[in-house]
XYZ file of C-alpha atoms in Angstrom:
204
model
C -41.825 33.137 -100.509
C -42.906 36.568 -99.429
C -45.916 35.098 -97.613
C -43.701 32.655 -95.724
C -41.389 35.484 -94.612
C -44.359 37.494 -93.388
C -45.733 34.472 -91.476
C -42.347 33.838 -89.849
C -42.048 37.493 -88.852
C -45.540 37.409 -87.398
C -44.673 34.271 -85.403
C -41.417 35.837 -84.184
C -43.184 39.067 -83.239
C -45.887 37.063 -81.463
C -43.307 35.042 -79.536
C -41.356 38.174 -78.625
C -44.561 39.906 -77.498
C -45.654 36.965 -75.342
C -42.173 36.668 -73.849
C -42.125 40.420 -73.121
C -45.540 40.233 -71.458
C -44.524 37.233 -69.332
C -41.283 38.940 -68.346
C -43.160 42.121 -67.419
C -45.646 40.106 -65.317
C -42.742 38.337 -63.584
C -41.027 41.666 -62.836
C -44.262 43.128 -61.441
C -44.914 40.065 -59.214
C -41.290 40.041 -58.013
C -41.582 43.762 -57.265
C -44.744 43.205 -55.224
C -43.118 40.337 -53.278
C -40.000 42.373 -52.499
C -42.093 45.388 -51.502
C -44.217 43.203 -49.194
C -41.120 41.735 -47.532
C -39.635 45.197 -47.090
C -42.852 46.438 -45.439
C -42.941 43.371 -43.155
C -39.291 43.864 -42.170
C -39.835 47.562 -41.540
C -42.727 46.734 -39.205
C -40.391 44.573 -37.153
C -38.092 47.529 -36.587
C -39.045 49.676 -33.631
C -37.440 52.591 -31.896
C -37.380 52.653 -28.108
C -36.553 55.892 -26.312
C -33.972 55.332 -23.565
C -33.177 58.524 -21.632
C -34.068 60.578 -24.686
C -31.937 58.473 -27.041
C -33.787 56.477 -29.754
C -32.567 52.860 -29.920
C -33.427 50.553 -32.820
C -34.855 47.205 -31.714
C -36.185 44.251 -33.678
C -39.394 42.318 -33.160
C -39.098 38.538 -33.121
C -41.663 35.822 -33.624
C -43.002 34.816 -30.218
C -43.220 31.159 -31.225
C -39.466 31.040 -31.898
C -38.732 31.792 -28.239
C -41.520 29.649 -26.771
C -39.394 26.544 -25.999
C -36.941 28.802 -24.146
C -39.833 30.280 -22.150
C -41.094 26.794 -21.265
C -37.681 25.890 -19.879
C -37.412 29.201 -18.040
C -40.830 28.698 -16.441
C -39.977 25.173 -15.287
C -36.638 26.336 -13.856
C -38.311 29.318 -12.131
C -40.974 27.161 -10.515
C -38.452 24.700 -9.085
C -36.189 27.500 -7.866
C -39.045 29.221 -6.045
C -40.581 26.017 -4.671
C -37.324 24.506 -3.410
C -35.323 27.568 -2.334
C -36.045 27.748 1.380
C -34.622 29.590 4.375
C -35.235 29.064 8.106
C -37.931 31.722 8.029
C -41.621 30.804 7.918
C -42.585 34.034 6.137
C -39.882 33.597 3.486
C -41.021 30.008 2.837
C -44.669 31.040 2.444
C -43.824 33.927 0.104
C -41.637 31.751 -2.125
C -44.179 28.932 -2.261
C -47.038 31.359 -2.979
C -45.092 32.823 -5.926
C -44.411 29.332 -7.263
C -48.072 28.296 -7.012
C -49.047 30.960 -9.561
C -47.044 28.937 -12.103
C -48.691 25.549 -11.521
C -52.073 23.866 -11.108
C -53.365 22.111 -7.969
C -50.608 19.475 -8.164
C -48.181 22.048 -6.716
C -50.495 22.841 -3.801
C -50.911 19.114 -3.105
C -47.139 18.587 -2.931
C -46.749 21.632 -0.681
C -49.441 20.273 1.669
C -47.778 16.848 1.623
C -44.363 18.274 2.569
C -45.899 20.445 5.278
C -47.749 17.490 6.822
C -44.509 15.517 6.861
C -42.919 18.326 8.872
C -40.374 19.192 6.155
C -40.728 22.951 6.574
C -40.659 22.733 10.375
C -37.381 20.797 10.124
C -35.925 23.551 7.938
C -36.858 26.217 10.481
C -35.915 24.288 13.628
C -32.653 23.058 12.102
C -31.730 26.550 10.872
C -31.221 25.047 7.425
C -30.866 26.625 4.015
C -32.267 24.714 1.011
C -31.220 25.500 -2.551
C -31.714 23.738 -5.871
C -29.476 23.570 -8.932
C -30.917 22.978 -12.366
C -28.929 20.270 -14.173
C -31.095 19.860 -17.277
C -34.678 20.071 -18.502
C -36.057 17.714 -21.138
C -38.923 19.221 -23.161
C -41.316 17.079 -25.224
C -43.089 19.721 -27.324
C -45.528 17.466 -29.256
C -46.835 15.883 -26.031
C -46.432 19.065 -23.932
C -44.444 17.205 -21.272
C -41.228 17.884 -19.373
C -38.758 16.144 -17.094
C -36.688 18.251 -14.718
C -33.282 17.037 -13.508
C -31.765 18.917 -10.606
C -29.766 18.705 -7.409
C -31.163 19.756 -4.046
C -28.774 20.937 -1.320
C -29.838 21.127 2.332
C -27.248 23.120 4.228
C -27.607 22.448 7.950
C -25.508 23.688 10.849
C -23.479 20.483 11.115
C -24.049 18.752 7.782
C -24.586 19.242 4.073
C -27.134 16.918 2.495
C -27.259 16.565 -1.287
C -30.314 15.000 -2.884
C -31.256 14.058 -6.414
C -34.326 15.903 -7.681
C -36.201 14.550 -10.707
C -39.729 15.715 -11.463
C -42.104 15.503 -14.400
C -45.273 17.182 -15.568
C -47.129 18.844 -18.408
C -47.293 22.450 -19.525
C -49.782 24.569 -21.421
C -50.050 28.132 -22.680
C -52.144 30.668 -20.830
C -52.612 34.431 -20.650
C -49.558 36.323 -19.420
C -49.927 38.164 -16.125
C -47.658 39.923 -13.589
C -47.618 36.698 -11.528
C -47.033 34.530 -14.609
C -45.039 36.629 -17.111
C -44.175 33.662 -19.370
C -47.825 32.707 -19.810
C -47.139 29.026 -19.076
C -49.003 26.832 -16.592
C -47.445 23.606 -15.319
C -49.828 20.679 -14.809
C -49.847 17.175 -13.304
C -46.509 17.806 -11.625
C -44.974 15.138 -9.438
C -41.631 14.257 -7.894
C -40.121 11.099 -9.384
C -36.908 10.879 -7.357
C -35.672 12.820 -4.342
C -33.208 10.279 -3.011
C -30.168 11.224 -0.952
C -26.835 11.299 -2.776
C -24.565 12.274 0.083
C -24.571 13.485 3.688
C -21.361 15.247 4.657
C -20.555 16.285 8.209
C -19.140 19.787 8.468
C -15.905 20.513 10.326
C -16.193 22.510 13.536
C -13.507 24.942 12.424
């Protein structure tokens, strides 16, 4: 009887000891995990000095914002490429800025429009061309996009509104002052630039 009691106590003590060890190991691992997360979070907190005043800012994962940057780059390219004034220097400067964001397909389209006399018509007709972004469809797995916009050609006596649908690919590249998003558009082409309306302006 006494032997059985001793054996039971030994088993209980053994179980309690093992449970205590496992619990201690769990606490230590949990402590390490929490400490690691706290260190990682603290590294994301930065202080920026603004006019002598420290301001707390947070770092974010670059990949989380990448789809937004893709859309912004596509919108920026189309705005630069299609925003035109009756000024040859202004047109060249805008187009040159846009060509930093795209491969040779942009230069080919620019040459095509120039050969058709599009830019000369803008200058001679004293026209102002603007583009409005309606929507941008991004296909991340295939690195493709479709841009839907509206092009407005404001002439002295008329306002022409055209549909503007383009498509292309995009890829990551090194960021630079001329390409701050670090995105290069490729294989770009215009799918539809048909006229939607042509309204004659009133003389008063």
